[in-house]
Coordinates of C-alpha atoms and ligand atoms in Angstrom, one line a residue:
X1 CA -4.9 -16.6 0.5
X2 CA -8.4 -15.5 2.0
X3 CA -9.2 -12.5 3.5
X4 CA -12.5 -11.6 5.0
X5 CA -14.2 -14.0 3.2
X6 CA -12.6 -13.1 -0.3
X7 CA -10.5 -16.0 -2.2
X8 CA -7.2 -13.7 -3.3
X9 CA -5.2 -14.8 -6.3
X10 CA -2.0 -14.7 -4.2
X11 CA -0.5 -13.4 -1.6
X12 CA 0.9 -10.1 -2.8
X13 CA -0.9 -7.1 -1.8
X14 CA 0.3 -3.5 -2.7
X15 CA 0.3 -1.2 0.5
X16 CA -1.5 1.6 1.2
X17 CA 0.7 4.8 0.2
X18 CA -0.3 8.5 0.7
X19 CA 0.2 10.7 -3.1
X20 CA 0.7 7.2 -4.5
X21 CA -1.9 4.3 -4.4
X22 CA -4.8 6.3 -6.1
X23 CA -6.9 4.3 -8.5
X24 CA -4.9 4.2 -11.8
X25 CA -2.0 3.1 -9.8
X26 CA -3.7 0.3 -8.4
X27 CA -5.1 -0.8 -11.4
X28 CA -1.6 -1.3 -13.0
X29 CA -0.3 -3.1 -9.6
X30 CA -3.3 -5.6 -10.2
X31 CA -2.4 -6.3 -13.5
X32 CA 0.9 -7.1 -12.6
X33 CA -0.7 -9.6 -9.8
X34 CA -1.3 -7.9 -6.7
X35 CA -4.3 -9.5 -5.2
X36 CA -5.5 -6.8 -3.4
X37 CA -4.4 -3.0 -3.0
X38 CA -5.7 -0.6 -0.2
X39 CA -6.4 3.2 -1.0
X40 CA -4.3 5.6 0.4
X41 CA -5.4 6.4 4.4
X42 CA -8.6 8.7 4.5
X43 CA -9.2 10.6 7.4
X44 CA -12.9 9.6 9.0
X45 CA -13.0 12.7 10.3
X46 CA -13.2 14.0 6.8
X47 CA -15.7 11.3 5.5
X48 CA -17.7 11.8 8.2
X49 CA -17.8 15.9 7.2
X50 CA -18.4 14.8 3.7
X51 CA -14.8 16.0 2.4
X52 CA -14.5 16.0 -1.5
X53 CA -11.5 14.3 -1.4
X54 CA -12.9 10.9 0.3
X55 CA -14.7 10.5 -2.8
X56 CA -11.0 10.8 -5.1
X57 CA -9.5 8.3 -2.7
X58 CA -11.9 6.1 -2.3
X59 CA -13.2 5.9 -6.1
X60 CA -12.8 2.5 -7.7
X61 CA -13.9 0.3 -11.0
X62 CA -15.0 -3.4 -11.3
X63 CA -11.7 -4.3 -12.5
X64 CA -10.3 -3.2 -9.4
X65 CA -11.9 -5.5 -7.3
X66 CA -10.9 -6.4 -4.5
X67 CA -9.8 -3.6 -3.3
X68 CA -9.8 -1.9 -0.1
X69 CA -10.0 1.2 1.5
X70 CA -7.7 2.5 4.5
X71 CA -9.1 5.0 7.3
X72 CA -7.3 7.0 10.2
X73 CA -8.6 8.3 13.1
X74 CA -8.9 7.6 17.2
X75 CA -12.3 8.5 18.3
X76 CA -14.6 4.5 17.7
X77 CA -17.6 6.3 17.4
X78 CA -16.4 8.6 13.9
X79 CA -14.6 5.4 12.8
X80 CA -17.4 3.1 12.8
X81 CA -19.7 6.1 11.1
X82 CA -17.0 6.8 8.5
X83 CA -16.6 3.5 8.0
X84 CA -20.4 3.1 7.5
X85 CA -20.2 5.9 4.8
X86 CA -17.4 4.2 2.8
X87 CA -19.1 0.9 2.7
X88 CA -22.2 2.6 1.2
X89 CA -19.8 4.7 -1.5
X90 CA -17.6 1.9 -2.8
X91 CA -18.8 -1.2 -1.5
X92 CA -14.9 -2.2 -0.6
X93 CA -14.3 -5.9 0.1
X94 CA -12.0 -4.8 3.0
X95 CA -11.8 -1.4 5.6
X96 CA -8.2 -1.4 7.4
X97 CA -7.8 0.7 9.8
X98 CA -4.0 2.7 10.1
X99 CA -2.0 2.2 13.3
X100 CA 1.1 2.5 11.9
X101 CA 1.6 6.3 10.7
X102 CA 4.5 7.8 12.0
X103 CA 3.8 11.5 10.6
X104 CA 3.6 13.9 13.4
X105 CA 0.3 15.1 11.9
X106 CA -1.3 12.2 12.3
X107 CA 0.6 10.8 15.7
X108 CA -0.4 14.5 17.5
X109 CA -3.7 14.4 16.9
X110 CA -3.9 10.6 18.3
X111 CA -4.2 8.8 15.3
X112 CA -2.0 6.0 13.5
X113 CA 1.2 5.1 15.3
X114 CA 0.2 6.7 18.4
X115 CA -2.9 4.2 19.2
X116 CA -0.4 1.9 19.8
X117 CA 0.1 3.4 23.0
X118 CA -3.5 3.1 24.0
X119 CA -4.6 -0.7 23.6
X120 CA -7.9 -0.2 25.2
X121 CA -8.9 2.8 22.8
X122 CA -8.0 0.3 19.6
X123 CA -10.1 -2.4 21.8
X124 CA -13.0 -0.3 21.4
X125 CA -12.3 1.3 18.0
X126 CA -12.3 -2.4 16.7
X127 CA -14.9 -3.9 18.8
X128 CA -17.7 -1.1 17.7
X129 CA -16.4 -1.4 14.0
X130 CA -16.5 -5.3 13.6
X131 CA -20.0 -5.5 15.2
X132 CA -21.2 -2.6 13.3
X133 CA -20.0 -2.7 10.1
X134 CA -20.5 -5.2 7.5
X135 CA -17.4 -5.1 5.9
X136 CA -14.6 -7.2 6.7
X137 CA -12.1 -5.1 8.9
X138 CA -8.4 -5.8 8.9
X139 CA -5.5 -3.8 11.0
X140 CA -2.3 -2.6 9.8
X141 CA 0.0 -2.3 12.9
X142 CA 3.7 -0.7 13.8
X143 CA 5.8 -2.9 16.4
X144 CA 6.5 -1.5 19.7
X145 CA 9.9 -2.0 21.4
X146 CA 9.0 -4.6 23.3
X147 CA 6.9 -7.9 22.1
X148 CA 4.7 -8.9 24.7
X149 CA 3.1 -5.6 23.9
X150 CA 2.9 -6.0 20.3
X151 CA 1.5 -9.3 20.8
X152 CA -1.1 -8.2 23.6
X153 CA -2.3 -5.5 20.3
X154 CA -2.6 -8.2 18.1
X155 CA -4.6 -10.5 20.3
X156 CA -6.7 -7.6 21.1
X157 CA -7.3 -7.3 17.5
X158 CA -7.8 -10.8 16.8
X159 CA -10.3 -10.6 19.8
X160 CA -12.7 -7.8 17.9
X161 CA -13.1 -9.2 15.4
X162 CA -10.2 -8.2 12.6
X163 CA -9.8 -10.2 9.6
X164 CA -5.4 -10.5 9.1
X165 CA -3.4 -7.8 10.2
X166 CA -0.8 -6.2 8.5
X167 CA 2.4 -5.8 10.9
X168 CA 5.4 -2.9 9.3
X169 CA 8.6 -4.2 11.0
X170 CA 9.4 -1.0 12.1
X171 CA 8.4 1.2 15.3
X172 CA 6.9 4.3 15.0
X173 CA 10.8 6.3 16.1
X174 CA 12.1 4.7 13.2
X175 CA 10.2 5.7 10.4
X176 CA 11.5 4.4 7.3
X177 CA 15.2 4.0 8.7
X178 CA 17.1 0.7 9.2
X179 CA 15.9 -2.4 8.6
X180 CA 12.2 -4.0 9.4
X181 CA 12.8 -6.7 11.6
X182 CA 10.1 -9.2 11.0
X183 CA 10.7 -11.4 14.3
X184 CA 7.7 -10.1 15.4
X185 CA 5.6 -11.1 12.0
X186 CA 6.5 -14.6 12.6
X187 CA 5.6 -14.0 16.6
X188 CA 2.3 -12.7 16.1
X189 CA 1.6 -15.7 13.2
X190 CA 2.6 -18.2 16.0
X191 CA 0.3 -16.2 18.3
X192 CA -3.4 -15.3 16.3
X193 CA -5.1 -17.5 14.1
X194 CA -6.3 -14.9 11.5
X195 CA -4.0 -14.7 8.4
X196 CA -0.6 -12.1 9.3
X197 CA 1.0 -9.8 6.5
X198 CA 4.2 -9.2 6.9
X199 CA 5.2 -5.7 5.4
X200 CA 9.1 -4.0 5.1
X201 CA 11.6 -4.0 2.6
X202 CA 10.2 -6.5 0.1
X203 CA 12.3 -5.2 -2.7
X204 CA 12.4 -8.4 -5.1
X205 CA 11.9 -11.8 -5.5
X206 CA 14.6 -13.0 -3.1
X207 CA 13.9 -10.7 -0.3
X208 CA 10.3 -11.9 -0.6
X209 CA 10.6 -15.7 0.0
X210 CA 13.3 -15.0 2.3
X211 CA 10.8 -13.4 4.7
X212 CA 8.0 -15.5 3.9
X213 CA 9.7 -18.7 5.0
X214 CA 11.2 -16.7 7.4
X215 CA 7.7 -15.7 8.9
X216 CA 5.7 -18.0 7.9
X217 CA 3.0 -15.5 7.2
X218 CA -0.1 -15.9 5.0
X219 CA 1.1 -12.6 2.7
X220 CA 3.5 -9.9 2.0
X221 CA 2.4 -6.0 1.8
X222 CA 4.9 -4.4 -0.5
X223 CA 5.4 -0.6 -0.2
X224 CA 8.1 1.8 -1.6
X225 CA 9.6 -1.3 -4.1
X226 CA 6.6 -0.3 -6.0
X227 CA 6.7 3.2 -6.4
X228 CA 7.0 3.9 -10.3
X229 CA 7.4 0.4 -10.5
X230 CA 4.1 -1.7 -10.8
X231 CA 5.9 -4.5 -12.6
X232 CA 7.4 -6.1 -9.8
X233 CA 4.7 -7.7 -8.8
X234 CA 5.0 -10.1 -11.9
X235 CA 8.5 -10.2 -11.2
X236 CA 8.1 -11.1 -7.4
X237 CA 5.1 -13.8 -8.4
X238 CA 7.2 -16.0 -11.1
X239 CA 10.3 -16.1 -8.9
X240 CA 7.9 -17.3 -6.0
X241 CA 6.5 -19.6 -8.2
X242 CA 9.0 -21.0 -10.1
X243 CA 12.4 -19.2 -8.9
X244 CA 12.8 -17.6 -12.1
X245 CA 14.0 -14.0 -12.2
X246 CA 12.7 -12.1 -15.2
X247 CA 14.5 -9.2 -16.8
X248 CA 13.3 -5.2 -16.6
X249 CA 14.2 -3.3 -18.8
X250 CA 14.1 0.2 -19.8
X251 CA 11.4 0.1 -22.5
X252 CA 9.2 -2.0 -20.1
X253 CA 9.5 1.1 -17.8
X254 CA 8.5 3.6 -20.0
X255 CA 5.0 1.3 -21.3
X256 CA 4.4 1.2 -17.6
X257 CA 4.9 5.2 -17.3
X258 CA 2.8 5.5 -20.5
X259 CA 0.3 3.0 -19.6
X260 CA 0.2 4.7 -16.0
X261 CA -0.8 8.1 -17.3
X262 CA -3.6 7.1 -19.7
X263 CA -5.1 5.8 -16.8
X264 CA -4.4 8.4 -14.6
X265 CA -6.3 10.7 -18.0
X266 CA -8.8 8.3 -17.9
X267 CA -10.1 8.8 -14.5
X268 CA -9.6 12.4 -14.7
X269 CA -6.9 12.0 -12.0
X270 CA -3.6 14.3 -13.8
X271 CA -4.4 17.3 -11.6
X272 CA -4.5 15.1 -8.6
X273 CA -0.9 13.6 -8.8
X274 CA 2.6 15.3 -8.6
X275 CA 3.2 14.3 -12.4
X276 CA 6.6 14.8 -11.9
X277 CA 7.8 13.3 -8.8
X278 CA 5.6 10.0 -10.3
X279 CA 7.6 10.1 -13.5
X280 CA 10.5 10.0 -11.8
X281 CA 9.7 7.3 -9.8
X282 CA 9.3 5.0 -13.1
X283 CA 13.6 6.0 -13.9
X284 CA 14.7 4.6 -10.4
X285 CA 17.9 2.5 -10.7
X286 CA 18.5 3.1 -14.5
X287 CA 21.5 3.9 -15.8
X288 CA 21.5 7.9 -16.9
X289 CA 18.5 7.7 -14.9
X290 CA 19.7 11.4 -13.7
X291 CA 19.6 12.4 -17.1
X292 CA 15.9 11.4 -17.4
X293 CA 14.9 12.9 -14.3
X294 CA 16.9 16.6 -15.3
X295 CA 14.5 16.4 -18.8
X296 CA 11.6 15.1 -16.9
X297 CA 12.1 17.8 -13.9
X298 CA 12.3 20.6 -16.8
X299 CA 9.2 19.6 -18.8
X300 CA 7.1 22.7 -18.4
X301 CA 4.4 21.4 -19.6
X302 CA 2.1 17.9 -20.1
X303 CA 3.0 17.3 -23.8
X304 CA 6.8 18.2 -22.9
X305 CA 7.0 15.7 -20.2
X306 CA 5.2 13.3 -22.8
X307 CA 7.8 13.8 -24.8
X308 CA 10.1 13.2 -22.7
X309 CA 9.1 10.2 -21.8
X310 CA 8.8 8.6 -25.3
X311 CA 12.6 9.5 -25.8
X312 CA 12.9 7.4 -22.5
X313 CA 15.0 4.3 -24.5
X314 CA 15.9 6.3 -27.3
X315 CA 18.4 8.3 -25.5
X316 CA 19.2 6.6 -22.0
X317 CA 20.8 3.3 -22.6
X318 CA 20.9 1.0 -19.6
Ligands
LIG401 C1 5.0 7.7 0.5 C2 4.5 6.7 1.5 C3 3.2 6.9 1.9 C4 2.6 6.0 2.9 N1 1.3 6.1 3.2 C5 0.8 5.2 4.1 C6 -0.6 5.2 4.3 O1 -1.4 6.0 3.8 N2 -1.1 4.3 5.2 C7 -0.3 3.3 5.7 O2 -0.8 2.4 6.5 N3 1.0 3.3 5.5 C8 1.6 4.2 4.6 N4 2.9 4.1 4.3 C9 3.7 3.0 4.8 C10 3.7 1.8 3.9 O3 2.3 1.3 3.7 C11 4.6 0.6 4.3 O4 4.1 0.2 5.6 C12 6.0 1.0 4.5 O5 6.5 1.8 3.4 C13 6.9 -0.2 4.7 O6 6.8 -1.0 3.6 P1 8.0 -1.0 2.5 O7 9.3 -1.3 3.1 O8 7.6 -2.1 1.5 O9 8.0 0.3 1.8 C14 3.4 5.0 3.4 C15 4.8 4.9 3.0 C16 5.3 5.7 2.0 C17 6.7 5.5 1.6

């Protein structure tokens, strides 16, 4: 796939997560095979008041690349600066913009999810950013209730200037309840001629072709299947490839865990993740997973939760 004038290896790209998609994370979903992974959202309020934590969020290597970086925000005129700012810092090969956050923080102060409801606000956030900004811009949107209005956002979008857009089968009153209904993926590819990602409940290999051919989009944006669990985009790739379904194991999850938090010690970023609830994540769906995630919850400190985690296989059989 290409995306803002970028040749992608696939068409697998790891979603933008808040507490989860921070630099050593992304590093281990792009060796797995995701083409491209987006930060976590960044407020351009706070980039534009120079917030230390812009810099965490937005850091990145060579061996990331491509990467890019998500902002919030409603007001066109601090977008397009912030987004100005972040091009300088880390030189990302893609800015999306969030209008698809549900959170009442961000919907109450006008941002994510609640732009939907103002189409001529994201007309002239978009507008000002594509003319301004160097950087290839994409969207990542919500669905409303009703089509025609989702489509009218899109085509606004394609209008500006956008890249692709991202479209989360789910409207903002659902959350992350009930199923993402991807109808309107496959409208708005029918509709725009920029490259569509469709994003919900990719859990594995079958659910991913399923709504690919379903869709026809150019990508799929997976999300929560990843969390703790990096490797699936190798498993997702080969069974896209060549339908074969590849076997994940316990000791697998436990290299990934290890391998996760070396990186996460090599770019000094331990004190910036909840160690635990990440850990956890890596023991999803094992058997005597509970088991793992009592020891894990009781480590009190670093070298106990190592420890804990090299006895992974040794005591938890799947
Ligand atoms: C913990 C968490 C944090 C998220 N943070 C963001 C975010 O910062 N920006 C964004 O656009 N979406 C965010 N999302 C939504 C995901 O990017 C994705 O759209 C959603 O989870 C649906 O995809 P999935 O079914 O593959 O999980 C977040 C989701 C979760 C579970």
């Amino acid at each position: 796939m290409r995306l803002g004038g970028v040749d992608l290896t696939g068409n697998l790209l790891l979603a933008p997560m808040a507490d989860v998609t921070n630099l050593a994370f992304r590093l281990m979903c792009k060796k797995y095979g995701a083409s491209l992974s987006f930060t976590e959202m960044i407020s351009s309020d706070a980039v534009v008041h120079g917030n230390e934590k812009t810099f965490l969020r937005g850091m990145t290597c060579e061996e990331e690349r491509p990467f890019g970086v998500q902002l919030f925000g409603n007001c066109p005129e601090t977008i397009t600066s912030a987004a100005l700012s972040i091009e300088e810092m880390f030189e990302p090969e893609i800015i999306d913009i969030n209008l698809g956050c549900p959170s009442p923080a961000i919907t109450n102060a006008g941002c994510g999810s609640a732009l939907l409801r103002s189409p001529d606000v994201i007309s002239s956030i978009f507008s000002s950013l594509c003319e301004d900004v160097r950087t290839p811009v994409t969207a990542k949107i919500r669905i409303l209730e009703n089509m025609e209005a989702t489509l009218d956002i899109a085509c606004r979008l394609e209008d500006a200037g956008v890249c692709a857009i991202t479209v989360h089968g789910r409207t903002r009153e659902q959350g992350y309840q009930g199923v993402a209904d991807h109808s309107y993926a496959k409208r708005i590819k029918e509709e725009v001629s920029v490259p569509v990602i469709a994003n919900g409940d990719v859990r594995d290999g079958d659910s991913a072709k399923r709504i690919l051919e379903y869709t026809g989009c150019d990508g799929l944006m997976i999300g929560r299947a990843a969390m703790g669990d990096p490797h699936i985009f190798y498993r997702i790739s080969r069974y896209l490839e060549d339908g074969e379904v590849i076997e994940f194991g316990c000791e697998q999850r436990r290299d990934d865990l290890l391998e996760y938090i070396r990186l996460l010690e090599k770019f000094d970023l331990v004190d910036h993740v909840n160690m635990k609830a990440h850990s956890q994540w890596f023991t999803r769906g094992l058997r005597g997973s509970r088991g793992i995630r009592l020891g894990m919850g009781n480590a009190d400190s670093h070298s106990s939760l190592m420890d804990c985690i090299r006895n992974m296989c040794g005591d938890f059989e799947e």
